[in-house]
Amino acid sequence: MMARDAAPSQGSTAAERFRLPLAAKFAVAFVGLVTLVLLINGAVDLFLNYGDAKRNAIEVQREKAHAAAERVEAFISEIESQIGWTTRAEWRRISPEQQRYDFIRLLRQAPAITEVAYLDPSGKEQLRVSRLEPDAVGSGKDFSAAAAFTQAIAGKVWFGPVYFRRGSEPYMTVSVAHAGRDPGVTMAEVNLKLIWDVVSSIHNGSGGYAFVVTATGRLIAHPDLSLVLRDTDLSSLPEVAAALSARGSAGNADAADYEIATALDGGSVLAAHATIPRVDWIVFVQLPLGEAMAPLYASVVQTLSLMGLGVMLATVAGTFLAHRMVVPIRQLEDGAERFGSGDLSERIVIRTGDEIETLADRFNLMASRVQESYETLEAKVEERTRDLNTSLEDLHKAQNRLIQSEKLASLGQLTAGIAHEIKNPLNFVNNFASLSSELVDELQEVLQPANLDAKTRAEVDEIADLLKGNLGKVVQHGKRADSIIKNMLLHSRSGSGEHRPVEINALVEESLNLAYHGARAAQPSFNITLVRAYDPAAGSADVYPQELTRVLLNLMSNGFYATEKRKAAGAEPGYEPTLSVTTRNLGDRVGIRVRDNGTGIPDSVKAKMFDPFFTTKPAGEGTGLGLSLSHDILVKQHGGSIDVATEPGQFTEFTITLPRDGATQAHPIIAPAKSEP
């Protein structure tokens, strides 16, 4: 059963620990719903924007690729056009010198052409002008079977494959057939390195660029001219490989965009390409992916910003609405708490125009009814309480009287038995001890005139002295037993005298004088320093003077005894016995302190010092009833208190506190006799 009870308790504790306030729940639900809607809307927008941005970027790159292809093609067409004015029908009829001059002028106007040659209708070379080699006139070199001649005759213009002269610079042969019948051919060697100017002038954003490759993937033009001069093969580059594959499958190479690819430097780029059919080249343009998608990223940032703004506004609105809803509920909670703590006049004023206002009105109605019932009940309870207090006070008085009667009856019976059983034999013992002491004296007188030798007389006198000493001890202990019996009778006897107002300072001074002179009478060598510190405002108190005097005498006598005992020890040179008595005005109470610098009281004795018949004095010096009787007189008879502060070997201080009207409120208990603990 205990295990089953412990489990729900642990669960309820965990539930209380993680319980959220209503305002927090409402705010979280509201903000969560708005955030979810914004997230879904933002995700859909991002997905759609991503597709649109990607398509737009691809289209832009395709347009740039076609534009770049057109510029490269325009470069080639310009070279073709420059060659064309040397292919007129009448050009072959002019003098060789004029032809050579025209070729030189062609080289000047077309820097990309490094060498130009004229082939007659039979395919024999008649003139060659070069930037790199000596000119040749009428060399007769046969090109009749070369593609540069045959293809040009067949198609009017022929563009040869790209080749690299000296393994570094790309070149291409361009042949253009002359007009007229039996035409010749003008053959030019074009340095494609100059396409670098065209490619470099193609700007594609801040980080993009264009490059040109052959049908086999060899690099022709690139912004980084060193790549071109190294005869770089880009056929393994993903976007180049995809374009070449589309060409090989007879597809539309321009439609085979690789889109997102990896550049030579390893970065991600958005790539597109376009072909130049006349020379079978492919022009690529590429742009870093981050730059290409910059509009998308800006859109993402804008969307996230709007979402953040929406969440913030939702949080503010949710918090405001939760506050508007929770504040009345907290008013109800606080009102119910104050009402539960006893404030029945508590009323709750809420003007929300909804169910919470109705609940507050019902609460106020309930509070009014409870207050009416409580006021009626309170009056009845007060009346019953007064009756109960009166009965309880009467019961306490009767109980005190009954206890006193039982105590007196018991002690009376005990005293009567002791008096009957001990008093008379004790009197006989005391009387016969005294009489026997006198008889010993008479015996010594009778034996005085007898003729006894010295030794016998010495023995007789010694025996007589021992008898007198023993009889004296018997008398001493008999008086001790008689004193105990008298004190027991005093302990059971009702208080004597009447209570009346008494000046406390005068009573204390009188008691101090009586105690001091009594000690001096019992022991003439006794001497002690008395210190008096009476408060003039101590005033008077209603007490039993005779009983209070006996208490003070007992405390002062105990102080004298303690100082004499410390002095007799002789372990402290210069020790001076001192007893100080102090009075103080405590308003409706008065305080009396009796302090001595005697032996002090050990902690083991302090706990029992007010017990009847408990004493630490040797036999014959105390009965153990003095402090017990003093405690009863002060506490029970006067309604006061007595406290002890002590330090063994240093001091003992008794503090008495008495109500000024204590004797009128309490009942007389006992009339103690002077005795020592």
XYZ file of C-alpha atoms in Angstrom:
677
model
C 0.000 0.000 0.000
C 2.795 2.396 0.867
C 4.518 1.773 -2.486
C 1.221 2.410 -4.377
C 0.657 5.642 -2.449
C 4.197 6.851 -3.075
C 3.920 6.578 -6.859
C 0.976 9.039 -7.265
C 2.668 11.394 -4.847
C 5.817 11.454 -6.971
C 3.754 11.967 -10.112
C 1.810 14.861 -8.627
C 5.051 16.462 -7.469
C 6.503 16.213 -10.982
C 3.289 17.671 -12.438
C 3.427 20.632 -10.079
C 7.090 21.181 -10.866
C 6.465 21.448 -14.645
C 3.080 23.201 -14.494
C 2.825 26.232 -16.798
C 0.715 29.277 -15.945
C -2.402 29.832 -18.014
C -0.936 32.984 -19.578
C 2.149 31.069 -20.704
C 0.008 28.265 -22.179
C -2.167 30.727 -24.081
C 0.817 32.719 -25.335
C 2.679 29.563 -26.400
C -0.389 28.200 -28.216
C -1.076 31.499 -29.977
C 2.536 32.117 -30.964
C 2.987 28.472 -31.959
C -0.068 28.563 -34.258
C 1.021 31.806 -35.918
C 4.583 30.529 -36.227
C 3.379 27.277 -37.815
C 1.278 29.171 -40.380
C 4.193 31.489 -41.153
C 6.574 28.531 -41.466
C 4.271 26.715 -43.883
C 3.692 29.863 -45.925
C 7.416 30.681 -45.901
C 8.362 27.137 -46.889
C 5.916 27.166 -49.821
C 7.151 30.597 -50.927
C 10.767 29.507 -50.675
C 10.087 26.359 -52.669
C 8.298 28.278 -55.417
C 10.824 31.114 -55.356
C 13.670 28.634 -55.542
C 12.275 27.068 -58.698
C 11.558 30.449 -60.267
C 14.951 31.835 -59.295
C 16.698 28.789 -60.665
C 14.803 28.891 -63.949
C 15.397 32.633 -64.276
C 19.098 32.210 -63.571
C 19.343 29.414 -66.156
C 17.539 31.509 -68.759
C 19.805 34.460 -68.063
C 22.878 32.259 -68.400
C 21.551 30.774 -71.634
C 20.973 34.239 -73.061
C 24.474 35.250 -72.031
C 25.878 32.083 -73.583
C 24.123 32.806 -76.919
C 25.276 36.418 -76.740
C 28.854 35.260 -76.137
C 28.575 32.768 -79.012
C 27.322 35.532 -81.274
C 30.280 37.754 -80.335
C 32.763 34.950 -81.038
C 30.983 34.190 -84.287
C 31.084 37.894 -85.146
C 34.861 37.777 -84.573
C 35.151 34.900 -87.051
C 32.786 36.562 -89.520
C 34.888 39.717 -89.332
C 37.980 37.698 -90.299
C 35.992 36.088 -93.124
C 34.890 39.504 -94.286
C 38.457 40.831 -94.210
C 39.594 37.886 -96.331
C 36.649 38.367 -98.673
C 37.884 41.544 -100.362
C 40.886 39.505 -101.658
C 38.553 37.018 -103.369
C 36.966 39.233 -106.011
C 36.952 37.855 -109.610
C 39.336 40.510 -110.914
C 41.786 40.041 -107.993
C 43.667 37.207 -109.762
C 44.247 39.376 -112.833
C 46.191 42.048 -110.991
C 49.977 41.959 -110.756
C 51.721 39.810 -108.148
C 53.098 42.920 -106.504
C 49.633 44.326 -106.103
C 48.435 40.975 -104.726
C 51.296 40.969 -102.254
C 50.448 44.533 -101.241
C 46.821 43.547 -100.686
C 47.896 40.627 -98.468
C 50.142 42.923 -96.439
C 47.264 45.355 -96.013
C 45.056 42.402 -94.920
C 47.566 41.427 -92.248
C 47.547 44.984 -90.987
C 43.767 45.193 -90.850
C 43.281 41.703 -89.297
C 45.837 41.206 -86.480
C 44.493 37.697 -85.864
C 45.724 36.564 -89.314
C 49.368 35.620 -89.130
C 49.735 34.145 -92.642
C 47.795 34.384 -95.890
C 48.320 32.473 -99.180
C 46.796 32.480 -102.674
C 46.081 29.125 -104.388
C 45.402 29.245 -108.144
C 42.495 27.259 -109.672
C 44.703 24.206 -109.921
C 45.548 24.274 -106.226
C 49.147 25.545 -106.641
C 50.435 28.114 -104.192
C 51.308 31.322 -106.027
C 51.835 33.769 -103.153
C 52.352 33.517 -99.404
C 52.739 36.472 -97.011
C 53.526 35.695 -93.345
C 54.236 37.569 -90.128
C 56.472 34.771 -88.888
C 58.299 33.476 -92.013
C 59.741 34.975 -95.201
C 57.262 35.707 -97.972
C 57.107 33.225 -100.859
C 56.146 34.063 -104.459
C 55.389 31.347 -107.024
C 56.432 28.463 -104.793
C 54.081 26.129 -106.711
C 53.346 24.054 -103.597
C 50.471 21.730 -104.411
C 47.332 22.029 -102.230
C 44.952 20.569 -104.757
C 44.140 17.582 -102.539
C 44.136 19.507 -99.259
C 40.829 20.093 -97.511
C 41.643 23.776 -97.342
C 41.329 23.878 -101.172
C 38.740 21.258 -101.947
C 36.303 22.189 -99.164
C 36.600 25.884 -99.958
C 35.888 25.261 -103.665
C 32.913 23.098 -102.699
C 31.458 25.291 -99.981
C 32.898 28.712 -100.764
C 34.219 28.988 -97.146
C 35.996 26.388 -95.089
C 37.033 26.587 -91.430
C 39.715 24.102 -90.537
C 40.206 22.317 -87.232
C 41.997 24.038 -84.364
C 45.620 23.128 -84.005
C 48.343 24.411 -81.683
C 51.465 25.816 -83.216
C 54.598 25.120 -81.222
C 52.333 23.335 -78.728
C 51.004 26.504 -77.133
C 49.109 28.940 -79.414
C 45.819 27.837 -81.002
C 45.428 28.349 -84.719
C 42.756 27.719 -87.314
C 42.900 27.683 -91.132
C 40.216 29.710 -92.974
C 39.856 29.201 -96.727
C 37.613 31.384 -98.935
C 36.997 30.586 -102.646
C 37.297 33.443 -105.206
C 34.380 34.564 -107.313
C 33.979 33.691 -110.962
C 34.749 30.683 -113.071
C 37.666 28.449 -112.155
C 38.150 30.253 -108.893
C 41.241 30.237 -106.801
C 41.361 30.145 -102.995
C 42.675 32.586 -100.385
C 43.917 30.565 -97.391
C 44.610 32.343 -94.074
C 46.103 31.060 -90.812
C 44.230 32.688 -87.906
C 45.779 32.990 -84.433
C 42.890 32.221 -82.100
C 44.762 33.622 -79.127
C 43.223 36.982 -79.978
C 39.780 35.608 -79.176
C 40.945 36.184 -75.572
C 40.072 39.858 -76.054
C 36.555 38.893 -77.038
C 36.115 36.418 -74.177
C 37.614 38.784 -71.596
C 35.207 41.525 -72.623
C 32.232 39.271 -71.857
C 31.136 40.209 -68.354
C 28.958 37.823 -66.404
C 28.320 39.364 -63.027
C 31.225 40.059 -60.717
C 32.633 36.530 -60.544
C 31.442 34.871 -63.768
C 33.243 34.517 -67.086
C 33.018 32.812 -70.498
C 35.313 30.326 -72.277
C 35.347 28.503 -75.627
C 36.197 24.869 -76.388
C 36.405 22.799 -79.527
C 34.187 19.885 -80.414
C 36.670 17.643 -78.601
C 36.804 19.745 -75.443
C 40.125 21.497 -76.002
C 40.230 25.003 -74.610
C 40.427 27.754 -77.245
C 39.712 30.924 -75.285
C 39.602 31.659 -71.558
C 40.086 34.778 -69.368
C 43.109 32.981 -67.955
C 45.284 32.936 -71.087
C 47.799 30.584 -69.450
C 45.232 27.804 -69.566
C 44.847 28.262 -73.303
C 48.585 28.329 -73.931
C 48.950 25.045 -72.018
C 46.567 23.319 -74.484
C 44.154 22.482 -71.652
C 41.682 19.652 -72.217
C 38.338 20.373 -70.494
C 36.461 17.364 -71.800
C 36.305 15.937 -68.268
C 34.753 19.089 -66.817
C 31.121 18.179 -65.951
C 29.368 20.899 -67.971
C 31.724 20.339 -70.985
C 31.259 16.579 -70.819
C 27.473 17.009 -70.714
C 27.509 19.318 -73.745
C 29.767 16.976 -75.708
C 27.566 14.012 -74.804
C 24.486 15.867 -76.074
C 26.296 16.623 -79.331
C 27.329 12.968 -79.658
C 23.756 11.775 -79.225
C 22.557 14.126 -81.949
C 20.488 16.058 -79.493
C 20.123 19.774 -79.136
C 23.427 20.719 -77.517
C 22.129 24.138 -76.570
C 19.325 22.585 -74.518
C 21.683 20.265 -72.605
C 22.570 22.793 -69.874
C 24.358 21.214 -66.955
C 22.914 23.959 -64.720
C 24.790 23.557 -61.416
C 28.346 22.286 -61.879
C 31.827 22.383 -60.437
C 34.273 24.961 -61.802
C 37.982 24.493 -62.404
C 38.755 25.987 -59.000
C 36.374 23.537 -57.298
C 33.592 26.003 -56.543
C 29.942 25.518 -57.458
C 28.782 27.474 -60.503
C 25.654 27.866 -62.596
C 26.716 27.075 -66.201
C 25.111 27.358 -69.654
C 26.491 27.007 -73.184
C 25.783 27.732 -76.811
C 27.331 26.273 -80.002
C 28.847 28.018 -83.012
C 27.886 25.644 -85.830
C 30.102 27.210 -88.483
C 33.294 26.319 -86.579
C 31.813 23.565 -84.405
C 32.832 25.350 -81.187
C 31.012 25.561 -77.869
C 30.882 28.742 -75.817
C 30.339 28.335 -72.066
C 29.339 30.991 -69.551
C 29.337 30.294 -65.835
C 28.514 32.276 -62.712
C 29.277 31.396 -59.062
C 26.234 29.745 -57.553
C 26.117 32.211 -54.652
C 26.004 35.154 -57.048
C 23.494 33.455 -59.330
C 21.211 32.686 -56.413
C 21.708 36.073 -54.750
C 18.108 37.138 -55.551
C 16.899 33.879 -54.014
C 19.023 34.429 -50.924
C 17.711 37.977 -50.658
C 14.208 36.563 -50.947
C 15.010 34.013 -48.236
C 16.342 36.758 -45.967
C 13.268 38.857 -46.671
C 10.954 35.917 -46.013
C 12.767 35.043 -42.761
C 12.678 38.691 -41.707
C 8.958 38.841 -42.362
C 8.514 35.572 -40.469
C 10.540 36.946 -37.555
C 8.482 40.132 -37.597
C 5.317 38.065 -37.716
C 6.462 35.898 -34.788
C 7.414 39.012 -32.825
C 4.050 40.631 -33.514
C 2.325 37.361 -32.636
C 4.307 37.209 -29.391
C 3.324 40.760 -28.516
C -0.301 40.140 -29.427
C -0.368 36.795 -27.626
C 1.199 38.298 -24.528
C -1.270 41.182 -24.595
C -4.273 38.888 -25.039
C -2.971 36.496 -22.379
C -2.486 39.435 -20.022
C -6.010 40.671 -20.721
C -7.349 37.196 -20.003
C -5.132 36.245 -17.055
C -5.318 39.512 -15.066
C -9.007 39.002 -14.152
C -8.263 35.374 -13.298
C -5.425 36.476 -11.017
C -7.782 38.997 -9.412
C -10.137 36.116 -8.730
C -7.243 34.039 -7.391
C -5.977 36.820 -5.099
C -9.482 37.578 -3.891
C -10.131 33.908 -3.149
C -6.797 33.685 -1.294
C -7.574 36.727 0.861
C -11.058 35.402 1.453
C -9.613 32.035 2.444
C -7.161 33.719 4.836
C -10.054 35.260 6.762
C -10.825 38.570 5.031
C -14.539 37.984 4.558
C -15.092 41.573 3.401
C -13.134 40.876 0.230
C -15.053 41.674 -2.968
C -13.815 41.359 -6.538
C -14.623 44.012 -9.145
C -14.137 42.768 -12.731
C -15.644 44.421 -15.818
C -14.748 42.141 -18.719
C -18.277 41.473 -19.987
C -17.728 37.719 -20.208
C -17.869 34.540 -18.131
C -15.066 35.773 -15.825
C -17.209 38.748 -14.776
C -20.089 36.369 -14.101
C -17.782 34.185 -12.009
C -16.645 37.258 -10.015
C -20.291 38.214 -9.342
C -21.018 34.683 -8.114
C -17.941 34.849 -5.899
C -19.069 38.167 -4.377
C -22.518 36.711 -3.703
C -20.985 33.673 -2.020
C -18.658 35.904 0.033
C -21.590 38.010 1.251
C -23.498 34.938 2.385
C -20.430 33.454 4.088
C -19.741 36.765 5.856
C -23.302 36.926 7.161
C -23.063 33.365 8.403
C -19.641 33.983 9.910
C -20.751 37.119 11.761
C -23.622 35.190 13.345
C -21.324 32.266 14.082
C -18.632 34.572 15.472
C -21.082 36.081 17.952
C -22.115 32.614 19.070
C -18.508 31.465 19.326
C -17.548 34.541 21.362
C -20.406 33.898 23.744
C -19.504 30.253 24.114
C -15.838 31.169 24.485
C -16.587 33.567 27.334
C -18.618 30.885 29.068
C -15.876 28.337 28.478
C -13.159 30.685 29.777
C -15.192 31.375 32.899
C -15.719 27.667 33.456
C -12.071 26.948 32.771
C -10.944 29.606 35.246
C -13.266 28.197 37.881
C -11.957 24.742 37.113
C -8.338 25.916 37.533
C -9.185 27.487 40.876
C -10.960 24.373 42.017
C -8.088 22.237 40.782
C -5.559 24.365 42.690
C -7.646 24.158 45.835
C -8.056 20.422 45.404
C -4.312 19.928 44.867
C -3.562 22.079 47.903
C -6.090 20.193 49.970
C -4.691 16.829 48.889
C -1.153 18.011 49.542
C -2.024 19.359 52.962
C -3.985 16.254 53.800
C -1.145 13.975 52.759
C 1.485 16.006 54.536
C -0.746 16.346 57.545
C -1.147 12.627 57.773
C 2.572 12.146 57.263
C 3.379 14.738 59.907
C 0.906 13.213 62.368
C 2.441 9.785 61.844
C 5.960 11.151 62.245
C 4.930 13.084 65.366
C 3.257 10.015 66.812
C 5.991 7.565 65.889
C 9.143 9.712 66.194
C 8.386 12.771 68.288
C 7.953 11.035 71.633
C 10.881 8.567 71.243
C 12.987 11.447 70.028
C 12.092 13.487 73.110
C 13.010 10.544 75.330
C 16.335 10.206 73.487
C 17.087 13.886 73.857
C 16.001 14.042 77.493
C 17.815 10.888 78.586
C 20.920 11.973 76.670
C 20.932 15.236 78.628
C 20.232 13.413 81.877
C 22.965 10.857 81.166
C 25.416 13.691 80.547
C 24.542 15.144 83.978
C 24.917 11.689 85.593
C 28.388 11.372 84.071
C 29.275 14.700 85.704
C 27.908 13.458 89.048
C 29.811 10.197 88.667
C 33.027 12.131 88.170
C 32.274 14.162 91.288
C 31.600 10.972 93.325
C 34.818 9.394 92.159
C 36.810 12.517 92.872
C 37.525 11.782 96.544
C 38.073 8.070 95.941
C 41.591 6.777 96.474
C 42.552 5.676 93.007
C 45.974 5.320 91.544
C 46.918 7.724 88.782
C 46.529 5.238 86.013
C 43.035 4.189 87.042
C 41.903 7.775 87.509
C 43.181 8.655 84.051
C 41.211 5.801 82.537
C 38.054 6.802 84.436
C 38.350 10.421 83.291
C 38.968 9.325 79.705
C 35.902 7.051 79.685
C 33.769 9.816 81.251
C 34.869 12.284 78.581
C 34.067 9.791 75.802
C 30.595 9.232 77.266
C 29.952 12.978 77.466
C 31.138 13.384 73.864
C 28.910 10.593 72.601
C 25.929 11.951 74.540
C 26.595 15.397 73.031
C 26.482 13.923 69.488
C 23.238 12.140 70.357
C 21.744 15.442 71.496
C 23.023 17.209 68.326
C 21.528 14.639 65.937
C 18.331 14.527 67.911
C 17.923 18.273 67.473
C 18.675 17.775 63.741
C 15.850 15.229 63.468
C 13.568 17.562 65.412
C 14.392 20.380 62.945
C 13.513 18.177 59.963
C 10.155 17.349 61.459
C 9.415 21.009 62.127
C 10.306 21.938 58.542
C 8.065 19.220 57.184
C 5.245 20.588 59.289
C 5.923 24.061 57.953
C 5.968 22.705 54.375
C 2.452 21.295 54.797
C 1.017 24.193 56.757
C -1.102 26.838 55.006
C 0.490 30.258 54.542
C 0.328 32.512 57.512
C -0.272 36.200 57.433
C -1.988 38.354 54.830
C -0.788 39.964 51.640
C -0.457 43.719 51.522
C 1.441 46.414 49.563
C 5.057 46.581 50.716
C 7.988 48.817 49.714
C 10.325 46.373 47.992
C 13.555 48.256 48.765
C 12.684 48.433 52.494
C 11.775 44.717 52.599
C 15.005 43.719 50.861
C 17.119 45.941 53.175
C 15.446 44.495 56.281
C 15.973 40.929 55.059
C 19.657 41.646 54.281
C 20.267 43.039 57.771
C 18.530 40.078 59.447
C 20.533 37.570 57.404
C 23.857 39.315 58.090
C 23.355 39.688 61.836
C 22.044 36.129 62.096
C 25.217 34.860 60.404
C 27.398 36.984 62.699
C 25.536 35.640 65.771
C 26.068 32.032 64.682
C 29.718 32.649 63.730
C 31.328 35.761 65.299
C 34.322 35.584 62.891
C 32.039 35.765 59.835
C 32.697 38.778 57.599
C 31.470 39.656 54.070
C 31.192 42.729 51.843
C 27.587 43.740 51.174
C 26.826 45.664 47.950
C 23.421 47.359 47.677
C 22.018 48.656 44.375
C 18.389 49.601 44.965
C 16.339 51.195 42.174
C 14.475 54.205 43.624
C 11.678 53.514 41.154
C 11.214 49.931 42.379
C 8.162 51.080 44.339
C 5.803 48.732 46.128
C 4.167 45.396 45.343
C 1.286 43.411 46.823
C 3.043 40.433 48.480
C 3.057 38.216 51.518
C 5.808 40.050 53.448
C 6.564 37.241 55.904
C 6.853 34.616 53.150
C 8.928 36.827 50.844
C 11.257 37.714 53.753
C 11.852 34.024 54.394
C 12.711 33.502 50.695
C 15.232 36.364 50.740
C 16.752 35.142 54.027
C 17.161 31.669 52.532
C 18.861 32.961 49.355
C 21.147 35.328 51.291
C 22.061 32.618 53.841
C 22.945 30.295 50.955
C 25.135 33.046 49.514
C 26.933 33.495 52.853
C 27.490 29.743 53.037
C 28.921 29.588 49.486
C 31.361 32.470 50.053
C 32.565 30.961 53.376
C 33.088 27.625 51.667
C 35.187 29.243 48.903
C 37.165 31.232 51.448
C 37.798 28.107 53.567
C 39.288 26.392 50.521
C 42.109 28.966 50.693
C 43.166 28.409 47.073
C 42.746 32.079 46.060
C 44.951 34.625 47.824
C 43.255 37.989 48.276
C 39.748 36.562 47.839
C 37.062 38.787 49.427
C 33.580 37.345 50.016
C 30.944 39.620 48.466
C 27.160 39.557 48.324
C 25.303 42.071 46.129
C 21.573 42.754 46.211
C 19.855 44.666 43.375
C 16.291 45.834 42.738
C 14.841 47.021 39.430
C 11.621 48.606 38.228
C 10.138 46.491 35.388
C 6.888 48.388 34.906
C 4.069 46.142 36.080
C 6.697 43.842 37.621
C 9.614 44.268 39.984
C 12.938 42.433 39.910
C 15.239 41.381 42.756
C 18.734 39.923 42.228
C 20.896 38.227 44.863
C 24.456 37.519 43.651
C 27.397 36.018 45.532
C 30.969 35.288 44.438
C 31.034 31.896 46.137
C 31.641 28.399 44.834
C 28.878 28.424 42.214
C 26.582 25.531 41.311
C 27.547 22.646 38.956
C 25.226 21.891 36.022
C 24.368 18.480 37.469
C 23.130 20.121 40.678
C 21.398 23.056 38.948
C 18.802 20.755 37.348
C 17.670 19.381 40.760
C 18.195 22.338 43.092
C 14.456 23.118 43.424
C 13.494 19.491 44.182
C 12.271 18.860 47.782
C 14.836 17.299 50.175
C 17.694 17.706 47.660
C 20.824 19.221 49.240
C 24.580 19.251 48.702
C 25.405 20.334 52.247
C 26.838 17.887 54.738
C 24.511 16.189 57.226
C 23.393 18.593 59.933
C 23.844 21.728 57.769
C 20.712 21.617 55.574
C 17.395 19.823 55.050
C 16.957 20.340 51.262
C 13.646 22.161 51.652
C 14.757 25.809 51.489
C 14.915 26.325 47.702
C 11.902 24.074 47.090
C 9.811 26.158 49.491
C 11.190 29.378 47.983
C 10.201 28.258 44.495
C 6.637 27.447 45.632
C 6.305 30.783 47.422
C 7.508 32.826 44.444
C 5.823 30.911 41.619
C 2.619 29.502 43.096
C 1.897 31.959 45.883
C 2.971 35.196 44.172
C 2.669 34.248 40.466
C 6.295 35.221 39.823
C 9.434 33.439 38.670
C 12.932 32.618 39.884
C 15.914 32.083 37.549
C 19.469 31.004 38.295
C 22.667 32.059 36.534
C 25.848 30.453 37.798
C 29.406 29.545 36.898
C 31.163 26.926 39.025
C 33.957 28.465 41.079
C 32.925 32.052 40.172
C 29.421 33.191 41.146
C 25.748 32.367 41.644
C 22.944 34.835 40.857
C 19.239 34.345 41.656
C 16.829 36.616 39.752
C 13.338 37.050 41.227
C 10.545 38.601 39.139
C 7.303 39.470 40.940
C 4.081 40.918 39.531
C 3.074 44.018 41.484
C -0.381 42.465 42.076
C 0.793 38.841 42.146
C -0.486 38.071 45.642
C -4.048 39.135 44.736
C -4.083 36.835 41.690
C -2.426 33.766 43.263
C -3.341 31.665 46.295
C -1.301 31.142 49.465
C 0.479 27.807 49.275
C 2.964 27.340 52.048
C 4.618 29.198 54.876
C 8.246 28.104 54.748
C 10.633 28.252 57.600
C 14.193 29.369 57.290
C 16.191 26.459 56.040
C 19.217 25.687 53.924
C 19.352 23.515 50.834
